[in-house]
Coordinates of C-alpha atoms in Angstrom, one line a residue:
Chain J
M1 CA 112.4 60.2 109.1
T2 CA 115.9 60.2 110.4
L3 CA 117.0 63.7 111.5
E4 CA 120.6 64.5 112.2
T5 CA 121.7 66.9 114.6
I6 CA 124.7 68.8 113.5
S7 CA 124.8 70.9 116.9
E8 CA 122.7 72.2 119.9
N9 CA 123.7 75.2 122.2
R10 CA 122.2 76.3 125.3
S11 CA 120.5 80.0 123.9
F12 CA 118.7 82.2 127.0
G13 CA 117.6 79.4 129.0
G14 CA 116.6 77.5 125.6
V15 CA 118.3 75.2 122.9
Q16 CA 119.1 76.6 119.7
G17 CA 119.7 73.4 117.0
V18 CA 120.9 72.9 113.5
Y19 CA 119.6 69.6 112.3
R20 CA 119.9 68.0 108.8
H21 CA 117.8 65.7 107.0
S22 CA 116.9 63.6 103.5
S23 CA 114.2 65.7 101.8
E24 CA 111.8 64.4 99.5
A25 CA 110.4 67.6 98.4
T26 CA 114.0 69.2 97.0
G27 CA 115.8 65.5 96.7
T28 CA 118.7 66.4 98.4
R29 CA 119.8 67.0 102.0
M30 CA 118.5 70.1 104.0
T31 CA 119.8 71.8 106.9
F32 CA 117.4 74.1 109.2
A33 CA 118.0 75.5 112.6
A34 CA 115.6 74.9 115.4
Y35 CA 115.2 77.4 118.4
L36 CA 113.3 76.1 121.4
P37 CA 113.0 78.3 124.2
P38 CA 112.7 77.3 128.2
A39 CA 108.8 77.1 128.0
A40 CA 109.3 73.8 125.5
A41 CA 110.3 71.9 128.5
A42 CA 106.8 72.1 130.1
G43 CA 104.8 71.3 126.7
P44 CA 103.9 72.5 123.0
V45 CA 104.9 75.6 122.5
P46 CA 103.8 78.1 119.2
V47 CA 106.2 78.5 116.8
L48 CA 107.4 81.1 114.4
W49 CA 108.8 80.3 111.1
Y50 CA 111.6 82.7 110.0
L51 CA 112.3 82.4 106.2
S52 CA 115.4 84.4 105.2
G53 CA 116.8 86.4 102.2
L54 CA 119.2 85.7 98.9
T55 CA 122.2 84.4 99.8
C56 CA 121.4 83.4 103.2
T57 CA 121.6 80.1 104.6
H58 CA 119.6 78.7 107.6
E59 CA 122.6 80.3 109.8
N60 CA 122.6 84.0 108.8
A61 CA 119.4 84.9 111.0
M62 CA 120.3 82.2 113.3
T63 CA 123.6 84.0 114.4
K64 CA 122.6 87.6 113.6
A65 CA 119.0 88.4 113.9
G66 CA 118.8 88.5 117.8
A67 CA 115.4 86.5 118.0
Q68 CA 116.6 84.1 120.6
E69 CA 116.4 86.3 123.5
H70 CA 112.7 87.7 122.3
A71 CA 111.7 83.9 121.6
A72 CA 112.7 82.9 125.2
R73 CA 110.9 85.5 126.7
E74 CA 107.5 85.0 124.7
G75 CA 107.7 81.5 124.9
I76 CA 107.8 80.8 121.4
A77 CA 110.2 78.6 119.3
L78 CA 111.6 79.7 115.9
I79 CA 112.6 77.8 112.9
F80 CA 115.2 79.2 110.4
P81 CA 115.0 76.8 107.0
D82 CA 117.6 77.0 104.4
T83 CA 116.8 79.3 101.5
S84 CA 117.6 76.8 98.5
P85 CA 118.5 73.2 97.6
R86 CA 122.2 72.8 97.6
G87 CA 124.7 70.5 96.1
E88 CA 127.0 69.9 93.0
D89 CA 124.2 68.2 91.6
V90 CA 121.8 70.9 91.8
A91 CA 121.4 73.6 89.0
D92 CA 123.0 76.7 89.8
D93 CA 123.7 80.1 88.4
E94 CA 126.5 82.5 88.6
A95 CA 124.4 85.6 89.8
F96 CA 123.8 85.7 93.8
D97 CA 119.8 85.9 92.6
L98 CA 119.0 83.0 91.2
G99 CA 119.6 79.2 91.7
Q100 CA 121.1 78.0 95.1
G101 CA 120.6 80.6 97.7
A102 CA 117.9 81.9 95.8
G103 CA 114.9 79.1 95.9
F104 CA 112.2 82.5 95.8
Y105 CA 110.3 79.8 97.9
V106 CA 108.4 78.5 94.8
N107 CA 107.9 75.0 93.1
A108 CA 109.7 75.1 90.1
T109 CA 108.3 74.0 86.7
E110 CA 110.7 74.9 84.1
T111 CA 114.7 73.6 83.2
P112 CA 117.0 72.9 84.8
W113 CA 115.3 73.9 88.1
A114 CA 112.3 71.7 88.3
P115 CA 113.9 68.4 90.0
H116 CA 115.3 70.2 93.0
F117 CA 113.8 73.6 93.5
R118 CA 110.4 73.0 95.5
M119 CA 110.6 75.3 98.1
W120 CA 107.2 75.6 98.6
D121 CA 106.4 72.3 99.1
Y122 CA 109.8 72.2 101.4
I123 CA 108.4 74.7 103.6
T124 CA 105.1 74.7 103.7
A125 CA 104.5 70.7 104.1
E126 CA 107.9 68.9 104.4
L127 CA 109.5 70.6 106.7
P128 CA 106.3 71.2 109.2
A129 CA 106.1 67.1 109.3
V130 CA 109.9 67.0 110.5
V131 CA 109.6 69.6 113.4
F132 CA 106.2 68.8 114.5
D133 CA 107.6 64.9 114.7
R134 CA 110.6 65.9 116.2
F135 CA 110.1 69.4 118.7
S136 CA 107.4 70.2 121.2
L137 CA 105.3 72.7 119.1
R138 CA 101.7 73.3 118.7
R139 CA 100.9 72.9 115.0
D140 CA 97.6 75.2 115.4
A141 CA 99.8 77.9 116.8
Q142 CA 102.1 79.0 113.9
G143 CA 103.1 82.4 112.2
I144 CA 105.4 83.1 109.9
T145 CA 108.0 86.1 108.9
G146 CA 110.9 86.7 106.9
H147 CA 113.8 89.4 105.3
S148 CA 113.7 90.4 102.1
M149 CA 113.1 87.4 99.8
G150 CA 111.9 85.8 102.8
G151 CA 109.6 88.3 103.6
H152 CA 108.1 87.7 99.9
G153 CA 108.0 84.2 101.0
A154 CA 106.4 84.6 104.3
L155 CA 103.6 86.8 103.1
T156 CA 102.8 84.7 100.4
I157 CA 102.7 81.8 101.9
A158 CA 100.5 83.1 104.3
M159 CA 97.6 84.4 102.5
T160 CA 98.1 81.3 100.6
M161 CA 97.2 79.1 103.9
P162 CA 96.1 81.6 106.3
E163 CA 94.2 78.9 108.3
T164 CA 97.9 77.5 109.0
Y165 CA 99.6 80.7 109.3
R166 CA 97.6 82.2 111.7
S167 CA 100.1 85.6 112.4
L168 CA 102.4 87.5 109.6
S169 CA 105.0 89.8 109.3
A170 CA 107.7 90.9 107.1
F171 CA 110.8 92.9 107.2
A172 CA 111.6 95.0 104.1
P173 CA 109.8 92.3 101.9
I174 CA 110.2 91.9 98.1
A175 CA 106.8 93.1 97.9
N176 CA 105.7 93.4 94.4
P177 CA 108.4 90.8 92.6
S178 CA 106.6 90.6 89.3
E179 CA 106.8 94.2 88.5
S180 CA 110.7 94.0 90.2
D181 CA 113.9 92.9 88.7
W182 CA 114.0 90.8 92.0
G183 CA 111.0 88.7 90.7
R184 CA 110.6 88.9 86.8
K185 CA 114.0 87.1 86.5
Q186 CA 113.4 84.3 88.8
F187 CA 109.7 83.7 88.3
A188 CA 110.9 83.4 84.5
A189 CA 113.5 80.9 85.3
Y190 CA 111.3 79.1 87.5
L191 CA 107.9 79.4 86.4
G192 CA 108.0 80.1 82.9
N193 CA 107.3 83.4 80.9
D194 CA 103.5 82.8 81.2
A195 CA 103.1 85.6 84.1
A196 CA 99.7 83.8 84.6
A197 CA 101.8 81.6 87.0
W198 CA 103.2 84.0 89.1
G199 CA 100.5 86.0 90.6
G200 CA 100.3 83.4 93.6
H201 CA 104.2 84.9 94.6
D202 CA 103.2 88.2 94.4
A203 CA 102.6 89.8 97.7
T204 CA 100.8 92.8 96.3
L205 CA 98.9 90.9 93.9
L206 CA 97.7 88.4 96.6
M207 CA 96.9 91.5 99.1
R208 CA 94.6 93.3 95.9
E209 CA 92.9 89.7 95.5
K210 CA 92.4 87.8 99.1
G211 CA 94.2 89.8 101.8
Y212 CA 95.1 88.4 105.0
P213 CA 92.6 87.1 107.5
G214 CA 94.0 88.7 110.4
D215 CA 96.6 91.8 110.7
L216 CA 100.1 92.2 109.7
L217 CA 103.1 94.0 110.6
V218 CA 105.8 94.8 107.9
D219 CA 108.8 97.2 109.1
Q220 CA 110.8 98.8 105.7
G221 CA 114.1 100.9 106.5
S222 CA 113.8 104.3 104.6
S223 CA 117.5 104.1 103.7
D224 CA 117.7 100.5 102.3
Q225 CA 119.6 100.1 99.3
F226 CA 117.4 98.0 97.5
L227 CA 113.8 99.8 97.5
D228 CA 113.8 100.1 93.9
L229 CA 113.5 96.3 93.9
L230 CA 111.5 95.8 97.0
R231 CA 108.6 98.4 95.9
P232 CA 107.0 98.7 99.3
Q233 CA 104.9 101.3 98.0
A234 CA 102.8 98.9 95.6
L235 CA 102.2 96.8 98.9
A236 CA 101.5 99.6 101.1
E237 CA 98.5 101.0 98.8
A238 CA 96.9 97.4 98.5
M239 CA 96.9 97.2 102.0
A240 CA 95.3 100.5 102.4
A241 CA 92.9 100.2 99.2
R242 CA 92.1 97.1 100.9
R243 CA 91.6 98.2 104.4
Q244 CA 93.9 95.2 105.3
P245 CA 94.3 95.4 109.3
S246 CA 97.7 96.0 109.0
V247 CA 100.8 98.2 110.9
M248 CA 103.5 99.4 107.8
R249 CA 106.3 101.1 109.4
M250 CA 109.0 103.1 107.4
Q251 CA 111.8 103.4 109.9
E252 CA 114.2 106.4 109.3
G253 CA 117.6 105.6 108.4
Y254 CA 117.7 102.2 108.7
D255 CA 119.0 99.7 105.4
H256 CA 118.5 96.3 104.1
S257 CA 121.1 94.5 106.7
Y258 CA 120.9 92.7 109.9
F259 CA 121.2 95.3 112.0
F260 CA 117.8 96.6 110.7
V261 CA 116.0 93.0 110.9
Q262 CA 117.6 92.8 114.8
T263 CA 116.5 96.6 115.9
F264 CA 112.7 95.6 115.4
M265 CA 112.9 91.7 115.6
G266 CA 111.6 92.4 119.6
D267 CA 108.5 93.9 117.8
H268 CA 107.9 91.0 115.7
V269 CA 108.5 88.3 118.1
R270 CA 106.0 90.1 120.6
W271 CA 103.5 90.6 117.6
H272 CA 103.4 86.9 117.0
A273 CA 103.7 85.9 120.3
E274 CA 100.6 88.2 121.5
R275 CA 99.0 86.1 118.4
L276 CA 99.3 82.9 118.8
R277 CA 98.7 82.6 122.4
D278 CA 95.4 81.0 123.3
Chain O
M1 CA 94.0 141.5 121.8
T2 CA 91.0 141.2 123.9
L3 CA 90.1 137.5 124.7
E4 CA 87.1 136.3 126.4
T5 CA 87.2 134.1 128.7
I6 CA 83.4 131.9 128.0
S7 CA 84.7 129.2 130.3
E8 CA 87.5 127.6 132.5
N9 CA 86.8 124.1 134.2
R10 CA 89.8 122.0 136.2
S11 CA 90.2 119.1 134.0
F12 CA 93.2 116.2 135.3
G13 CA 94.8 118.7 137.5
G14 CA 95.1 121.6 134.4
V15 CA 92.4 123.8 133.0
Q16 CA 90.1 123.4 130.0
G17 CA 89.0 126.8 128.7
V18 CA 87.1 128.0 125.9
Y19 CA 87.6 131.3 124.8
R20 CA 86.3 134.0 122.1
H21 CA 88.1 137.2 120.0
S22 CA 87.7 139.4 117.3
S23 CA 89.2 137.7 114.3
E24 CA 91.6 139.8 111.3
A25 CA 91.8 137.0 109.2
T26 CA 88.3 135.9 109.2
G27 CA 86.5 139.4 110.4
T28 CA 84.3 137.3 112.4
R29 CA 84.5 136.4 116.5
M30 CA 86.2 133.2 116.5
T31 CA 85.6 130.6 119.5
F32 CA 88.4 128.5 120.5
A33 CA 89.0 125.7 123.2
A34 CA 92.6 125.2 124.9
Y35 CA 93.9 122.7 127.7
L36 CA 96.7 123.8 129.7
P37 CA 97.9 120.6 131.7
P38 CA 99.4 120.9 135.2
A39 CA 102.9 121.0 134.3
A40 CA 101.8 124.7 132.5
A41 CA 101.9 126.0 136.3
A42 CA 105.9 126.0 136.2
G43 CA 106.8 127.2 132.9
P44 CA 106.0 126.8 129.2
V45 CA 105.0 123.5 127.7
P46 CA 104.9 121.9 124.0
V47 CA 101.3 122.5 122.5
L48 CA 99.5 120.2 120.3
W49 CA 97.0 121.6 117.5
Y50 CA 93.7 119.7 116.9
L51 CA 92.2 120.7 113.9
S52 CA 88.3 118.9 113.8
G53 CA 86.5 117.7 110.8
L54 CA 83.3 118.7 109.1
T55 CA 80.4 119.9 111.1
C56 CA 82.6 120.0 113.9
T57 CA 83.1 123.4 116.4
H58 CA 85.9 123.6 118.8
E59 CA 83.8 122.0 120.9
N60 CA 83.6 118.4 119.5
A61 CA 87.0 116.7 120.4
M62 CA 87.4 119.0 124.0
T63 CA 84.2 117.2 124.7
K64 CA 84.5 113.5 123.3
A65 CA 88.2 112.8 121.9
G66 CA 89.2 112.0 125.9
A67 CA 92.6 113.9 124.8
Q68 CA 93.0 115.4 128.1
E69 CA 94.0 112.6 130.5
H70 CA 96.8 112.1 128.0
A71 CA 97.5 115.6 127.7
A72 CA 98.2 116.0 131.7
R73 CA 100.2 113.3 131.7
E74 CA 102.5 113.8 129.0
G75 CA 102.6 117.6 130.3
I76 CA 101.5 119.0 126.7
A77 CA 99.0 121.6 125.8
L78 CA 96.2 121.2 123.5
I79 CA 94.5 123.6 121.2
F80 CA 91.0 123.2 119.3
P81 CA 90.0 125.7 116.9
D82 CA 86.9 126.0 115.2
T83 CA 86.4 124.7 111.6
S84 CA 85.0 128.0 109.8
P85 CA 84.1 131.4 110.2
R86 CA 80.2 131.7 111.8
G87 CA 77.5 134.3 111.8
E88 CA 74.5 135.4 109.8
D89 CA 76.6 137.7 107.6
V90 CA 79.1 134.8 106.6
A91 CA 78.4 132.8 103.3
D92 CA 77.0 129.3 104.1
D93 CA 75.7 126.4 101.8
E94 CA 72.8 123.9 102.6
A95 CA 75.2 121.1 102.1
F96 CA 77.3 120.1 105.5
D97 CA 80.4 119.7 103.5
L98 CA 80.7 123.4 102.5
G99 CA 80.7 126.7 104.1
Q100 CA 79.8 127.0 108.0
G101 CA 81.7 124.0 109.5
A102 CA 83.9 123.4 106.2
G103 CA 86.4 125.6 106.0
F104 CA 88.8 123.1 105.0
Y105 CA 91.7 125.1 106.3
V106 CA 92.1 127.2 103.1
N107 CA 92.3 130.9 102.2
A108 CA 89.5 131.3 99.8
T109 CA 90.0 133.2 96.5
E110 CA 86.5 133.1 95.4
T111 CA 82.6 134.3 95.5
P112 CA 81.2 134.3 97.8
W113 CA 83.5 132.7 100.4
A114 CA 86.7 135.0 100.0
P115 CA 85.8 137.6 102.2
H116 CA 85.7 135.3 105.6
F117 CA 86.9 131.8 104.4
R118 CA 90.6 132.4 105.5
M119 CA 91.1 129.6 107.9
W120 CA 94.7 128.7 106.8
D121 CA 95.8 132.2 107.7
Y122 CA 93.7 131.8 110.9
I123 CA 95.4 128.6 112.0
T124 CA 98.8 129.1 111.1
A125 CA 99.0 132.8 112.2
E126 CA 96.6 134.7 113.8
L127 CA 95.3 131.8 116.0
P128 CA 99.2 131.2 117.6
A129 CA 99.7 134.9 118.1
V130 CA 96.3 134.6 120.4
V131 CA 97.3 131.6 122.2
F132 CA 101.1 132.4 122.8
D133 CA 100.2 135.5 123.7
R134 CA 98.0 134.6 126.6
F135 CA 99.0 130.8 127.3
S136 CA 102.2 129.6 129.0
L137 CA 103.3 127.3 125.6
R138 CA 106.6 126.6 123.9
R139 CA 106.4 128.3 120.5
D140 CA 109.3 126.3 119.6
A141 CA 107.5 122.7 120.6
Q142 CA 104.1 123.0 118.4
G143 CA 102.8 119.7 117.1
I144 CA 99.7 119.5 115.1
T145 CA 97.2 116.2 114.4
G146 CA 93.2 116.5 113.3
H147 CA 91.1 114.0 112.4
S148 CA 89.3 113.7 109.0
M149 CA 89.2 117.3 107.3
G150 CA 90.7 118.0 110.2
G151 CA 93.6 115.5 109.4
H152 CA 93.6 117.0 105.7
G153 CA 94.4 120.7 107.3
A154 CA 97.3 119.0 110.0
L155 CA 98.9 117.1 106.9
T156 CA 98.9 120.0 104.7
I157 CA 99.7 122.8 107.2
A158 CA 102.8 120.5 108.5
M159 CA 104.2 119.7 105.1
T160 CA 104.2 123.3 104.1
M161 CA 105.5 124.9 107.3
P162 CA 107.3 121.9 109.1
E163 CA 109.8 124.4 110.9
T164 CA 107.0 125.3 112.8
Y165 CA 104.9 122.3 113.1
R166 CA 107.7 119.8 114.6
S167 CA 105.8 117.0 114.9
L168 CA 102.8 115.6 112.7
S169 CA 99.7 112.9 113.1
A170 CA 96.4 112.2 111.7
F171 CA 93.2 110.5 112.4
A172 CA 91.5 108.9 109.2
P173 CA 92.5 112.3 107.2
I174 CA 91.1 113.7 104.3
A175 CA 94.1 112.4 102.3
N176 CA 93.8 113.0 98.5
P177 CA 91.0 115.7 98.4
S178 CA 91.7 116.4 94.6
E179 CA 90.7 113.0 93.7
S180 CA 87.7 113.0 96.3
D181 CA 84.1 114.3 96.0
W182 CA 85.4 115.8 100.0
G183 CA 87.4 118.1 97.8
R184 CA 86.5 118.8 94.4
K185 CA 83.4 120.2 95.4
Q186 CA 85.1 122.4 97.7
F187 CA 88.4 123.7 96.5
A188 CA 86.2 124.3 93.2
A189 CA 84.1 126.6 95.1
Y190 CA 86.9 128.1 97.4
L191 CA 89.7 128.2 95.3
G192 CA 88.4 128.1 91.7
N193 CA 88.3 125.6 88.8
D194 CA 92.0 125.4 88.2
A195 CA 93.3 122.3 89.8
A196 CA 96.9 124.2 90.5
A197 CA 96.0 126.3 92.9
W198 CA 94.6 122.8 94.4
G199 CA 97.8 120.5 95.0
G200 CA 99.1 122.9 98.1
H201 CA 96.1 121.5 100.0
D202 CA 96.6 118.1 99.2
A203 CA 98.3 115.7 101.2
T204 CA 99.0 113.1 98.9
L205 CA 100.3 115.7 96.5
L206 CA 102.6 117.2 99.1
M207 CA 104.0 113.8 100.1
R208 CA 105.0 113.1 96.6
E209 CA 106.4 116.3 96.4
K210 CA 108.2 117.3 99.5
G211 CA 107.3 115.0 102.4
Y212 CA 107.7 115.9 105.9
P213 CA 111.1 116.3 108.1
G214 CA 110.2 114.5 110.6
D215 CA 108.4 111.2 111.3
L216 CA 104.4 110.8 111.3
L217 CA 101.9 109.0 112.5
V218 CA 98.3 107.7 110.6
D219 CA 95.6 105.8 111.9
Q220 CA 92.8 104.8 109.8
G221 CA 90.0 102.6 110.9
S222 CA 89.5 99.6 108.5
S223 CA 85.5 100.2 108.6
D224 CA 85.3 103.3 108.2
Q225 CA 82.3 104.5 106.2
F226 CA 83.9 107.5 104.2
L227 CA 86.9 105.2 103.4
D228 CA 86.2 106.2 99.2
L229 CA 85.9 109.5 100.2
L230 CA 89.3 109.6 102.2
R231 CA 91.5 107.5 100.1
P232 CA 94.1 106.4 102.3
Q233 CA 95.6 104.2 99.7
A234 CA 96.8 107.4 98.0
L235 CA 98.9 108.6 101.0
A236 CA 100.1 104.9 102.1
E237 CA 101.5 104.5 98.4
A238 CA 103.2 107.7 98.3
M239 CA 104.3 107.7 101.8
A240 CA 106.1 104.0 100.8
A241 CA 107.4 105.9 97.5
R242 CA 109.0 108.4 98.9
R243 CA 110.8 106.5 101.9
Q244 CA 109.0 108.8 104.4
P245 CA 109.9 107.8 108.1
S246 CA 106.3 107.0 108.9
V247 CA 103.6 104.6 110.8
M248 CA 100.3 103.8 108.9
R249 CA 98.2 101.5 110.7
M250 CA 95.0 100.3 109.4
Q251 CA 92.7 99.4 112.8
E252 CA 90.7 96.8 112.1
G253 CA 86.6 97.5 112.7
Y254 CA 87.2 101.1 113.5
D255 CA 84.6 103.5 111.8
H256 CA 84.8 107.2 111.6
S257 CA 83.6 108.5 115.0
Y258 CA 85.0 109.7 117.9
F259 CA 85.0 106.0 119.4
F260 CA 88.0 105.6 117.1
V261 CA 89.5 108.8 117.8
Q262 CA 89.5 108.4 121.6
T263 CA 91.0 105.1 121.1
F264 CA 93.9 105.9 119.7
M265 CA 94.2 109.6 121.1
G266 CA 96.7 108.4 123.9
D267 CA 98.9 106.9 121.3
H268 CA 98.9 110.3 119.2
V269 CA 99.5 112.7 122.1
R270 CA 102.7 110.3 123.3
W271 CA 103.7 110.4 119.6
H272 CA 103.7 114.5 120.0
A273 CA 105.2 114.9 123.5
E274 CA 108.2 112.5 122.6
R275 CA 109.1 114.5 119.8
L276 CA 108.2 117.7 120.8
R277 CA 110.7 117.2 124.2
D278 CA 114.1 118.7 124.0

């Protein structure tokens, strides 16, 4: 596995790096960012996966979420993957919410997306192999979080593979995509019109069916401009109906931006670190 | 207003008292408990109303909730009212969840309950007049909380009179009584069969209609034996749908008992104290 180093910068006593590699899952070159805290110099540390939202690359949260300070303090690594395959040979759409930058963390089965849009496999299998090969990380201590489309990814991936993702949180997740215009359009395009194929990618439906064996933290801004698309009330109802150990916080006045994410990032990093320590 | 002192005991540097008075609202003698923190000696302090659940008197939370230590630290007074009128001349029912010990914080309009079961007026008007006359409390800094039926009372009273109750929380509230056997039976008995009269006493319906101008904290145990009657999922959905600033915590493994209440009492007292300080 050849890993190209794009950049490495000292950050809060650790290293913030950006790396590129050839992906078998997507058939493209993929870029991701990784933050290694000072504690990683002394031995393997827990790792928190941060999945980003629509239009984002590996770079947005790395530069705007303010997570490194908290990760350094808690001794936990951060991985910031990209949100889709990219390139001139990769299918795309004029809309910002379909195609490049909008992978929705699924393996596409439909034309023209199927050849490259395999973000589920990339995030859950290939990229983990890359980072565990390269960095000093504890494979047995992985948590996952994300924002918006990335919150959708974090919730659906962790509920599907809870033995791998031992801690879980989300910022303003797309919580019920099969009932939202952020979901129906993309699932139809990537997965086809048979909604039976969508259920495994809807956090509310997964919560109703199986839940998560740990507890989880969800933050949502009350002034989020996309609340009608995110549908936090569906996930809130499903969590309470299931008696899912959880904390659901409706944060007054916060919108969908990184100002919201960075305000609560410290709480989320601490949440994961407390659950991933042995 | 004659207030009979039943007992006064030093507690965490303050005074835990029990008092009795004649109530015009209920037409009976009513007993309540009040805790005054050490800070009350120096001037008026904020006050937190704690409404109890089915079968309780003023005494249960006073002795089992462990609230005094937190109230002393935070400099906030506590009032523990009774849950209904009582006496040989007061109507009752063989069931534990109707009649004496089960006032549901409404003003009954139906026979045989109407003459004495006026707990809404007692809690929101008459008892405040009594305690503000007797103790050094800030009328402009009142919060309200409660457990089970008392959580129902706290939520419905605060949403109806938010200018009076400036902070709000609940422990395992009866969250949607008009859709529960803890509610339909009692509302039919006290208020009559026309469900139009019930809406002002259903926290979920009030949340859908008007919400609460502040934020609120709700704790619910995931192993509560009465979850089907409490219906937290209805309130959770309504809070999220409304974008109500809130924290809803599903606490893993906790049941409906005072062991649950006392575990999180510190968080609730702090929640109120932080919001009632100027």
